[in-house]
Tab-separated table of C-alpha atoms in Angstrom:
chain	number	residue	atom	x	y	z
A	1	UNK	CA	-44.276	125.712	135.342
A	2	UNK	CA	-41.308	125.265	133.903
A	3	UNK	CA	-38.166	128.014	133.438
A	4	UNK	CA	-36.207	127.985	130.692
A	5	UNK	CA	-32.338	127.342	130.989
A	6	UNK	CA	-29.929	129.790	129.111
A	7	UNK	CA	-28.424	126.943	126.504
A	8	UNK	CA	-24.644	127.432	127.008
A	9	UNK	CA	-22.113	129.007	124.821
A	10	UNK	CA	-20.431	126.276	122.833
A	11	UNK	CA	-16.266	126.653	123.988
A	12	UNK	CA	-13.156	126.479	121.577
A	13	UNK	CA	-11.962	123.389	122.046
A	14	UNK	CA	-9.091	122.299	123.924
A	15	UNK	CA	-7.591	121.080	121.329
A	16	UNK	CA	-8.096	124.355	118.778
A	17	UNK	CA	-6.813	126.893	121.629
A	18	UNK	CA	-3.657	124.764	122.133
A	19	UNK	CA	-3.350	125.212	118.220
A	20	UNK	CA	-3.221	129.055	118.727
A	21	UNK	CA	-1.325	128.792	121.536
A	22	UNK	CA	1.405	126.752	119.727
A	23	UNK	CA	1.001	129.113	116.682
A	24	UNK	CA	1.376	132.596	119.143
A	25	UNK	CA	4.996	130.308	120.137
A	26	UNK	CA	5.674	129.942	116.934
A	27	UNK	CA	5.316	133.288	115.225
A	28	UNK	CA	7.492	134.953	118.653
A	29	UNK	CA	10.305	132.696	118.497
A	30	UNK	CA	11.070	132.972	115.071
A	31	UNK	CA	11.061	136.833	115.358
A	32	UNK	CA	13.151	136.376	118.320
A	33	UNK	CA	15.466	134.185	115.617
A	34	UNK	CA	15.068	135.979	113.128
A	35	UNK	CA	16.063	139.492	115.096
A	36	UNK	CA	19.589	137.398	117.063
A	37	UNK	CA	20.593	135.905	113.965
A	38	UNK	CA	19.831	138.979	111.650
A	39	UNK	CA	23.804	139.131	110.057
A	40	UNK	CA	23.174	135.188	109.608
A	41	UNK	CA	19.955	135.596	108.060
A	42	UNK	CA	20.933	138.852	106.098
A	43	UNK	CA	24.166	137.331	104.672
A	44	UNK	CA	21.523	134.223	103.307
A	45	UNK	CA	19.112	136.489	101.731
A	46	UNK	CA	21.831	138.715	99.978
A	47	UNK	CA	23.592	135.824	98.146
A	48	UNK	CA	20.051	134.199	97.756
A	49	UNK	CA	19.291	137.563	95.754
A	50	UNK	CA	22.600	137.709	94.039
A	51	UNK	CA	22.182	133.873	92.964
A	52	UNK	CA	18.991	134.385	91.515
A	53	UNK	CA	19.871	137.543	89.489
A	54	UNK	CA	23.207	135.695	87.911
A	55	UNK	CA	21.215	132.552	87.034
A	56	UNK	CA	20.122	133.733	83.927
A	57	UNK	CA	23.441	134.715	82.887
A	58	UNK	CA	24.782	131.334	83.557
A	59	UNK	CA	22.546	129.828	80.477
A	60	UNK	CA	24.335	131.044	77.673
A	61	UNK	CA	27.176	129.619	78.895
A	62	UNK	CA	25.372	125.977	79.869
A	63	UNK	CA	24.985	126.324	75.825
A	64	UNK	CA	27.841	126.252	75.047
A	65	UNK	CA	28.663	122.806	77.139
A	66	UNK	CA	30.846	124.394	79.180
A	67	UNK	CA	30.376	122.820	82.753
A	68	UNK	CA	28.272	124.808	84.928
A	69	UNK	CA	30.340	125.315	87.553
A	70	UNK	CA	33.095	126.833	85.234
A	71	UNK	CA	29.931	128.655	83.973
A	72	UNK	CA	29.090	129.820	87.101
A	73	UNK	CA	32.685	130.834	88.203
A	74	UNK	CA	32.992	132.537	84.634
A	75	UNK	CA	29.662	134.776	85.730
A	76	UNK	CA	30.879	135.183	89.182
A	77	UNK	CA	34.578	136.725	88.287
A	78	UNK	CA	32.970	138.918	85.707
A	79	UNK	CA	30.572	139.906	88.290
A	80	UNK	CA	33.129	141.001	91.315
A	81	UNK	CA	35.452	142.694	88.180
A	82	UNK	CA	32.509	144.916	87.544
A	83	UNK	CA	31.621	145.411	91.171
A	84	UNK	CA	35.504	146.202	91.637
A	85	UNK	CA	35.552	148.593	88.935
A	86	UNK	CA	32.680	150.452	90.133
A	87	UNK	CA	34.082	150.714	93.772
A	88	UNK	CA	37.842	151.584	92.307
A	89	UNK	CA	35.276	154.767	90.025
A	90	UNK	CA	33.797	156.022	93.270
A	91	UNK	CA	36.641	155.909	95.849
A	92	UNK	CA	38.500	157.875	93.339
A	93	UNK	CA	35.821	160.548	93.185
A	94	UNK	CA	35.250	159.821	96.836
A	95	UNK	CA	39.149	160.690	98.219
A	96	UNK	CA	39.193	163.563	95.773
A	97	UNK	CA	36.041	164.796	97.751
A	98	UNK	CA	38.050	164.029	101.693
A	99	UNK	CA	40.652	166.074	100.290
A	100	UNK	CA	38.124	169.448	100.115
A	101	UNK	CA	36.974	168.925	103.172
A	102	UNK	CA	39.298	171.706	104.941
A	103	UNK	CA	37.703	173.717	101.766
A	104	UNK	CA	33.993	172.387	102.897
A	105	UNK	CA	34.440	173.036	106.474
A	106	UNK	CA	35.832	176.682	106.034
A	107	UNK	CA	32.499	176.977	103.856
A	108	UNK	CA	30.394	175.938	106.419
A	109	UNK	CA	31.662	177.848	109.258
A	110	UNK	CA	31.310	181.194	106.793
A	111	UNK	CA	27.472	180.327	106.023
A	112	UNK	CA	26.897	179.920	109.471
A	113	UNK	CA	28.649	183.071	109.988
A	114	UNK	CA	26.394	185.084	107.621
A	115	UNK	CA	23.580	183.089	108.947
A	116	UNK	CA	24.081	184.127	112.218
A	117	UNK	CA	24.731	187.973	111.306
A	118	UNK	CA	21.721	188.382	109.734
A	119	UNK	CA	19.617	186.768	112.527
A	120	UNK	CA	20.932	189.301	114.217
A	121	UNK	CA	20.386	192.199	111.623
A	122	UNK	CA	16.952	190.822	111.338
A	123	UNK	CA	16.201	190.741	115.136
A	124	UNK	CA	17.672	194.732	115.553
A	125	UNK	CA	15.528	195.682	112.881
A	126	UNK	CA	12.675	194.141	114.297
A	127	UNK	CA	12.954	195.231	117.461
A	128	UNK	CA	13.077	199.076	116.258
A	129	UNK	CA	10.161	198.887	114.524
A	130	UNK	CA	8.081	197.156	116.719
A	131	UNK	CA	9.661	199.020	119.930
A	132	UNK	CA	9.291	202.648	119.828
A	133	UNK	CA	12.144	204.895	119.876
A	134	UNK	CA	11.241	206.473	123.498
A	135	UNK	CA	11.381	202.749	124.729
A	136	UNK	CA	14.627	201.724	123.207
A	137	UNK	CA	17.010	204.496	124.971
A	138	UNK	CA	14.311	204.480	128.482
A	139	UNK	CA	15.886	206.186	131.545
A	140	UNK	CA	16.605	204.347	134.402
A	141	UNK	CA	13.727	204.683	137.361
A	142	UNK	CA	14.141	207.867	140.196
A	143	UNK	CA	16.031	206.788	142.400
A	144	UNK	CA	18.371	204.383	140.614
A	145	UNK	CA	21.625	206.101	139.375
A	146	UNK	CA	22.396	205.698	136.230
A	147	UNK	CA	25.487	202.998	135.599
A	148	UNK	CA	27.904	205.732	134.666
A	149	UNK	CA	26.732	208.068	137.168
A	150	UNK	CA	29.366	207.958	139.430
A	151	UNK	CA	31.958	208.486	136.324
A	152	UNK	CA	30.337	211.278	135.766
A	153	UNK	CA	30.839	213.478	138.771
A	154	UNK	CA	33.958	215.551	139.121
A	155	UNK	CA	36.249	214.414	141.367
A	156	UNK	CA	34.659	211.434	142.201
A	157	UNK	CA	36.520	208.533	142.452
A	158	UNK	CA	35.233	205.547	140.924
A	159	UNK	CA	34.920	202.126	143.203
A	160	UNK	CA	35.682	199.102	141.547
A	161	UNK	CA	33.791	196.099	142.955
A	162	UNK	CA	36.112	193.466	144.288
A	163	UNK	CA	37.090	190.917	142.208
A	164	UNK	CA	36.234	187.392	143.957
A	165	UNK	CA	39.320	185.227	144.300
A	166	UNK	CA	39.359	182.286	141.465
A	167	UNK	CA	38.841	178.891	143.008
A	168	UNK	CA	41.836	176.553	141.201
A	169	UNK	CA	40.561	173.864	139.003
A	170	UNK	CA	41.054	170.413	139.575
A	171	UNK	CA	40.821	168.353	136.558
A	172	UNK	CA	41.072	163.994	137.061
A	173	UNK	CA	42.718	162.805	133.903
A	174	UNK	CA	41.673	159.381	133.184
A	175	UNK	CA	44.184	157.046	132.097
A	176	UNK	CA	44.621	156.699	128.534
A	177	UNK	CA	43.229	153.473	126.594
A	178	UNK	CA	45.746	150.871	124.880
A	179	UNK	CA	45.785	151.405	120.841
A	180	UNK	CA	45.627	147.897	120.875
A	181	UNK	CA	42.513	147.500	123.207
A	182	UNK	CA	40.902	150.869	121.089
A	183	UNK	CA	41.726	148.537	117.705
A	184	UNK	CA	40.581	145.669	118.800
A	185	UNK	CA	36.866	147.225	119.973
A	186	UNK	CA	36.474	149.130	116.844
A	187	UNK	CA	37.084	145.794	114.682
A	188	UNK	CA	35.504	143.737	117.178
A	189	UNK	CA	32.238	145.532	116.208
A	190	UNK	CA	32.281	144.778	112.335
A	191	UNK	CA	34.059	141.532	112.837
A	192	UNK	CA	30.413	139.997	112.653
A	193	UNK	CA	29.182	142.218	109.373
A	194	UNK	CA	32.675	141.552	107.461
A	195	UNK	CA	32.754	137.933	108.213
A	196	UNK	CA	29.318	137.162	106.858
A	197	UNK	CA	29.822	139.385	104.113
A	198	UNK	CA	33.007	137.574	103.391
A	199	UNK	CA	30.935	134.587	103.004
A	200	UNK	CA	28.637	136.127	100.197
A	201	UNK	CA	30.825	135.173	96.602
A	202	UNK	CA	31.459	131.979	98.174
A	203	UNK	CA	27.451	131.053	98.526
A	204	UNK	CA	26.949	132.792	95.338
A	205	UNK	CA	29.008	130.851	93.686
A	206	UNK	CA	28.092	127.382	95.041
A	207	UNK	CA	24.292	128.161	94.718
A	208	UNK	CA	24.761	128.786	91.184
A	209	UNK	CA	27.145	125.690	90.202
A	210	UNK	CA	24.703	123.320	92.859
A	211	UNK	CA	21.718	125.289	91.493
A	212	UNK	CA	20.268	121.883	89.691
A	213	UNK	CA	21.595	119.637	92.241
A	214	UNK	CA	19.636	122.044	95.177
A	215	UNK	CA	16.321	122.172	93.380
A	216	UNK	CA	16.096	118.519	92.132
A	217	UNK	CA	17.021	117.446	95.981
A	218	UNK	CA	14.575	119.599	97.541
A	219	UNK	CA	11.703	118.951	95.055
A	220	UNK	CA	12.662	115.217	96.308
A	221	UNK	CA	11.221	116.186	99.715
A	222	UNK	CA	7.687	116.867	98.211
A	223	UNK	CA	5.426	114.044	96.417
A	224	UNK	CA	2.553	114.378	93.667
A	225	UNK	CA	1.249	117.467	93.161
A	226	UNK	CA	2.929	119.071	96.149
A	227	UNK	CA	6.496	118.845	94.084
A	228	UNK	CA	4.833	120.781	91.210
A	229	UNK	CA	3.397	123.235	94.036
A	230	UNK	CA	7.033	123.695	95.197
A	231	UNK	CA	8.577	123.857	91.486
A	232	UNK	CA	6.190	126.766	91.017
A	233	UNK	CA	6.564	128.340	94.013
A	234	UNK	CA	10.706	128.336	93.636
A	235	UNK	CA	10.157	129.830	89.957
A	236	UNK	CA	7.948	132.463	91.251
A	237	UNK	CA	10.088	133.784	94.181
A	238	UNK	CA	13.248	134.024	91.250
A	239	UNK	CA	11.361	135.561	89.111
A	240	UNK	CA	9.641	137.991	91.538
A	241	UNK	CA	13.323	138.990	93.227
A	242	UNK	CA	14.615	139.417	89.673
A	243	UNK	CA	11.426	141.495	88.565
A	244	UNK	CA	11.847	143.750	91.772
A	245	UNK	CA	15.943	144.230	91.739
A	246	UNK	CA	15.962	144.952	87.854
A	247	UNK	CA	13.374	147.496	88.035
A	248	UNK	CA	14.836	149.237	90.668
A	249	UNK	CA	18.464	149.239	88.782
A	250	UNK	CA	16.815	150.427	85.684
A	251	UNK	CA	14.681	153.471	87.297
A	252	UNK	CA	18.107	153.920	89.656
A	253	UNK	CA	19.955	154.191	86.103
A	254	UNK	CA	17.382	156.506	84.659
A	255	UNK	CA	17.601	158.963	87.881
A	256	UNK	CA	21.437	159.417	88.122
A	257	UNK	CA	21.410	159.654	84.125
A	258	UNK	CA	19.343	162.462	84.669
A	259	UNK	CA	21.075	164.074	87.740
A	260	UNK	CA	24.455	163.783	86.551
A	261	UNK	CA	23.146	165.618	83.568
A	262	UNK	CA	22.083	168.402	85.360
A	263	UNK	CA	24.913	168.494	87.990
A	264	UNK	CA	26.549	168.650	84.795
A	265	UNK	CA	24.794	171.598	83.011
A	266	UNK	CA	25.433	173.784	86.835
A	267	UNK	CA	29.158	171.992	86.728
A	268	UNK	CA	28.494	170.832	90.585
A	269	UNK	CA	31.863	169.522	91.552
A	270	UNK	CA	32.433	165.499	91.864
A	271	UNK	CA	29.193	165.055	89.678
A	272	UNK	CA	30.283	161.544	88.553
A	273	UNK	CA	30.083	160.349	92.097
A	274	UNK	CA	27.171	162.866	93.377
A	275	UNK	CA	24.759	161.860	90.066
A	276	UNK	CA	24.782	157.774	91.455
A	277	UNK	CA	24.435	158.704	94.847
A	278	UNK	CA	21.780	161.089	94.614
A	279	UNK	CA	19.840	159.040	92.145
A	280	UNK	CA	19.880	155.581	93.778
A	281	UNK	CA	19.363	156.945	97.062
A	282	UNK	CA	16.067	158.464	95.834
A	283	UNK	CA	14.938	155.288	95.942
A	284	UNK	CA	14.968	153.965	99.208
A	285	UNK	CA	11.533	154.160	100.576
A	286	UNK	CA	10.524	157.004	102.819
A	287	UNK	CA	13.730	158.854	103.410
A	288	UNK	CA	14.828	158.664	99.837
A	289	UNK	CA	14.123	162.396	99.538
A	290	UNK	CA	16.586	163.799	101.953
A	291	UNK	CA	18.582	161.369	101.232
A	292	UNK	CA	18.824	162.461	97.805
A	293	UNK	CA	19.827	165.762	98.272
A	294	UNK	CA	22.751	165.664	100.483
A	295	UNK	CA	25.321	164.697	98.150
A	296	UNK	CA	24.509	167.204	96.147
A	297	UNK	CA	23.817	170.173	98.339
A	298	UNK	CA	27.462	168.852	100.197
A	299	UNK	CA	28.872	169.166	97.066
A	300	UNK	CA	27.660	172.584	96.088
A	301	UNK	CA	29.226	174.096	99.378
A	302	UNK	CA	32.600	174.071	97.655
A	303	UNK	CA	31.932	176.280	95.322
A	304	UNK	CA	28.621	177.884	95.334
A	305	UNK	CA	28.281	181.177	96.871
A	306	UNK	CA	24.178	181.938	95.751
A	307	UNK	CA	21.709	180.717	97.935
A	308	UNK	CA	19.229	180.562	94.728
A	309	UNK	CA	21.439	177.497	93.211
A	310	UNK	CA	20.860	175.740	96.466
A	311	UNK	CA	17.371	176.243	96.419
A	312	UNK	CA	17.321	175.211	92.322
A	313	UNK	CA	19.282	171.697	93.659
A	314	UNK	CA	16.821	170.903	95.803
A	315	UNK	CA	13.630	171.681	93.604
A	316	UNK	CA	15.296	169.469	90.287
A	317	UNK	CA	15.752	166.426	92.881
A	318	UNK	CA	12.566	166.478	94.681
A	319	UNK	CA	10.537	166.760	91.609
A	320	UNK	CA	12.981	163.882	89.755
A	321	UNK	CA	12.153	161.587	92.833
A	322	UNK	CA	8.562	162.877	93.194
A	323	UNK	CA	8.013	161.732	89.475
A	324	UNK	CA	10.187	158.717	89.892
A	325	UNK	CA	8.119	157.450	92.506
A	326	UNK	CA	4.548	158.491	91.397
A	327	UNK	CA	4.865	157.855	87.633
A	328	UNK	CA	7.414	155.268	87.140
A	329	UNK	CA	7.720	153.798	89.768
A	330	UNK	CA	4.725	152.072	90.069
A	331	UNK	CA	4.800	150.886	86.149
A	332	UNK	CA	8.449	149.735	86.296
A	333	UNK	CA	8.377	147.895	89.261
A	334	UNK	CA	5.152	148.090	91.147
A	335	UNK	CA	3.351	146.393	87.948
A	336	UNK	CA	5.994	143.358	88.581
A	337	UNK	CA	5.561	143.276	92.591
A	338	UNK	CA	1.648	143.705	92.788
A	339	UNK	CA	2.030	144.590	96.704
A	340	UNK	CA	-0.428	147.027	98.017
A	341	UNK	CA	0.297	149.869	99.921
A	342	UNK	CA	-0.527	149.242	103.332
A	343	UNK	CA	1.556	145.563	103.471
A	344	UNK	CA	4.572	147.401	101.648
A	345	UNK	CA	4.371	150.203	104.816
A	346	UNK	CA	3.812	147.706	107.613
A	347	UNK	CA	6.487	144.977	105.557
A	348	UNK	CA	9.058	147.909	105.775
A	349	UNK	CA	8.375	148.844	109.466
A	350	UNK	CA	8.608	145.509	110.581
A	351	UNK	CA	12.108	144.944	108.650
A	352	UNK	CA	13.251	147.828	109.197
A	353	UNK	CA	12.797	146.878	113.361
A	354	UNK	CA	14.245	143.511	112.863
A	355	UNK	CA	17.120	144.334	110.662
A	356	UNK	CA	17.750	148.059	111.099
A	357	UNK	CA	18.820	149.928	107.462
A	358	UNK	CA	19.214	146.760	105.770
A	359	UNK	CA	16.034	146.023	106.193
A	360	UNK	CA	14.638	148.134	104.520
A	361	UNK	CA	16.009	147.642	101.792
A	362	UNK	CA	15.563	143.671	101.761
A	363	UNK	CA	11.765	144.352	103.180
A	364	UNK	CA	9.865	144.427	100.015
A	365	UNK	CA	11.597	141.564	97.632
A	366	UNK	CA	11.184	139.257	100.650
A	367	UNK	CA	7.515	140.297	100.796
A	368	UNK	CA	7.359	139.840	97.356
A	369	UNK	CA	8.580	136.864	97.504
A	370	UNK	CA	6.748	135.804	100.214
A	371	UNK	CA	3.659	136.534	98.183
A	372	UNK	CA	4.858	134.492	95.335
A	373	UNK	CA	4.645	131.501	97.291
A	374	UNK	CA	0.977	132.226	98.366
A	375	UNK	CA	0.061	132.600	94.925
A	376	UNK	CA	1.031	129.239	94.411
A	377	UNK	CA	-0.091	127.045	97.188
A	378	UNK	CA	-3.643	126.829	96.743
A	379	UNK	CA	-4.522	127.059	101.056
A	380	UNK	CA	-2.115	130.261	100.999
A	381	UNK	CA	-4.402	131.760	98.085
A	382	UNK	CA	-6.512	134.318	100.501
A	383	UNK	CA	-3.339	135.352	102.256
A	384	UNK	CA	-1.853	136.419	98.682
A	385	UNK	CA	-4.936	137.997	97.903
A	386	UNK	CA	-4.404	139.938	101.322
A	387	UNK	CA	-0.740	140.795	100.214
A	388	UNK	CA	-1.531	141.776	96.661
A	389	UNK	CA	-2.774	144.815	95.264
């Protein structure tokens, strides 16, 4: 009689787990590259932005037959004049604000003052109405004189405990650091951020005046149908980053239009420099709320006494950003992004480990762009259908 022998279950091949093995390699070390060269990598994808955001502006020059790296220098300049003019706006409002800070701390410390009393007035009031009366003045047990007893009796004299002897402090004074070693440690830290960043009009710049040069040369590297694939793609990651920067400027604009008005209407002090703040901040994802309302309830401590116009502050910006970010912001930029939900939450967590605060800010056009090259590249298709919304 014969048994029957369990057939066996047919193994990944060598060859396939290797494949995932290599591809498990692959995916670690370039997060492990991509977290130790972060200000490298950072510094690339900021002037990558900034190039393809100027491009367009470079045209009407081109049309003119100017040369297009005068062209591009021409957009450049303009574009650090403005940025320079901007900075020059806010550090004026901004010193004029470090010099009320004596005024903003004296604030403070009265609030917390007031705070503080009525605590207290609350927790004596509570106390004698949940205590009763024949509780809150109780005797002392029989037995146990009463702490003023002794004071009490005539001709008593009245025994002073000792007082212990005070032990003298010792205190170990550590040497003082060198100004120069202190300098050099505090600059040592942003020597990195400030040396990329010094970097940034310089790429710029040659990324716009090589633009042509850069694209035909790469496209070089692809044959057939491939170098249309890769045209494409390159189009659709410029005009995704464009799409996802302008919208954000524009509902940005919109927001500190609105909150300047306002800050305004209550004359909040420093409103040209609170408005901005307040209404770009209100953008960045998650802690844009708080965020928001800093600036502006800061502000407001110079001058406001009422607690009510504190309270009105906060409600105008968390409804602004609660309809900025329900309403608008999914027509003015969400419509040009098409990322769902659930990749835009996990994109900014994993940026946001990598690359710290930048990150998240940088998390969602680089997922956006990231998608635009799936959309493209016909085996990637299913993984920008996973991305997209």
């Amino acid at each position: 009689m014969s048994t029957l022998t369990p057939t066996p279950t047919p193994k990944l091949p060598v060859q396939k787990q290797a494949q995932a093995g290599v591809t498990i390699l692959a995916v670690a070390a370039a997060v492990a590259l991509l977290y130790y060269g972060r200000v490298f990598f950072i510094t690339m994808v900021v002037a990558i932005t900034i190039a393809f955001l100027l491009d367009p502006l470079v045209t009407p020059f081109l049309k003119l037959r100017m040369p297009r790296s005068v062209a591009s220098f021409i957009v450049c300049s303009v574009a650090l004049l403005v940025l320079y003019l901007l900075g020059l706006g806010l550090y004026t409002q901004f010193s004029s604000f470090v010099q009320e800070l004596p005024t903003f701390s004296q604030r403070m410390n009265e609030l917390v003052d007031n705070a503080a009393a009525r605590v207290d007035d609350v927790e004596k009031r509570t106390y004698q109405v949940v205590i009763p009366k024949r509780f809150q003045e109780a005797p002392p047990p029989p037995g146990i004189p009463a702490p003023d007893a002794g004071r009490r009796r005539r001709g008593a004299k009245v025994v002073e405990p000792p007082v212990p002897a005070q032990i003298p402090e010792v205190r170990i004074h550590s040497e003082p650091t060198p100004l120069l070693t202190y300098l050099y440690g505090y600059i040592r830290s942003f020597y990195d951020v400030l040396l990329m960043a010094s970097f940034v009009p310089f790429l710029v710049y040659f990324m716009l005046s090589w633009r042509d040069h850069m694209r035909r040369s790469f496209l070089y590297l692809f044959s057939g149908s491939e170098r249309q694939i890769v045209g494409k793609s390159w189009q659709g990651v410029a005009d995704m980053v464009r799409a996802y920067v302008i919208g954000n400027f524009i509902l940005g604009l919109m927001l500190a239009t609105i909150s300047c008005s306002f800050f305004f209407a209550i004359r909040l002090p420093y409103w040209p420099l609170v408005g901005p703040l307040s209404g770009f901040l209100s953008l960045v994802p998650y802690v844009g709320l708080p965020m928001a309302m800093i600036p502006a309830l800061a502000a407001g401590l110079i001058v406001y006494d009422q607690p009510a116009i504190y309270v009105m502050i906060a409600v105008v910006v968390a409804v602004l950003h609660l309809i900025a970010m329900n309403l608008l912001y999914p027509k003015v930029v969400g419509s040009r992004v098409h990322l769902n939900p659930l990749v835009v939450t996990v994109a900014l967590m994993f940026w946001g480990t990598i690359w710290g605060g930048i990150g998240l800010l940088l998390a969602i056009p680089i997922t956006a762009g990231i998608k635009a090259v799936c959309d493209n590249v016909t085996s990637l298709h299913g993984y920008g259908r996973l991305l997209g919304d």
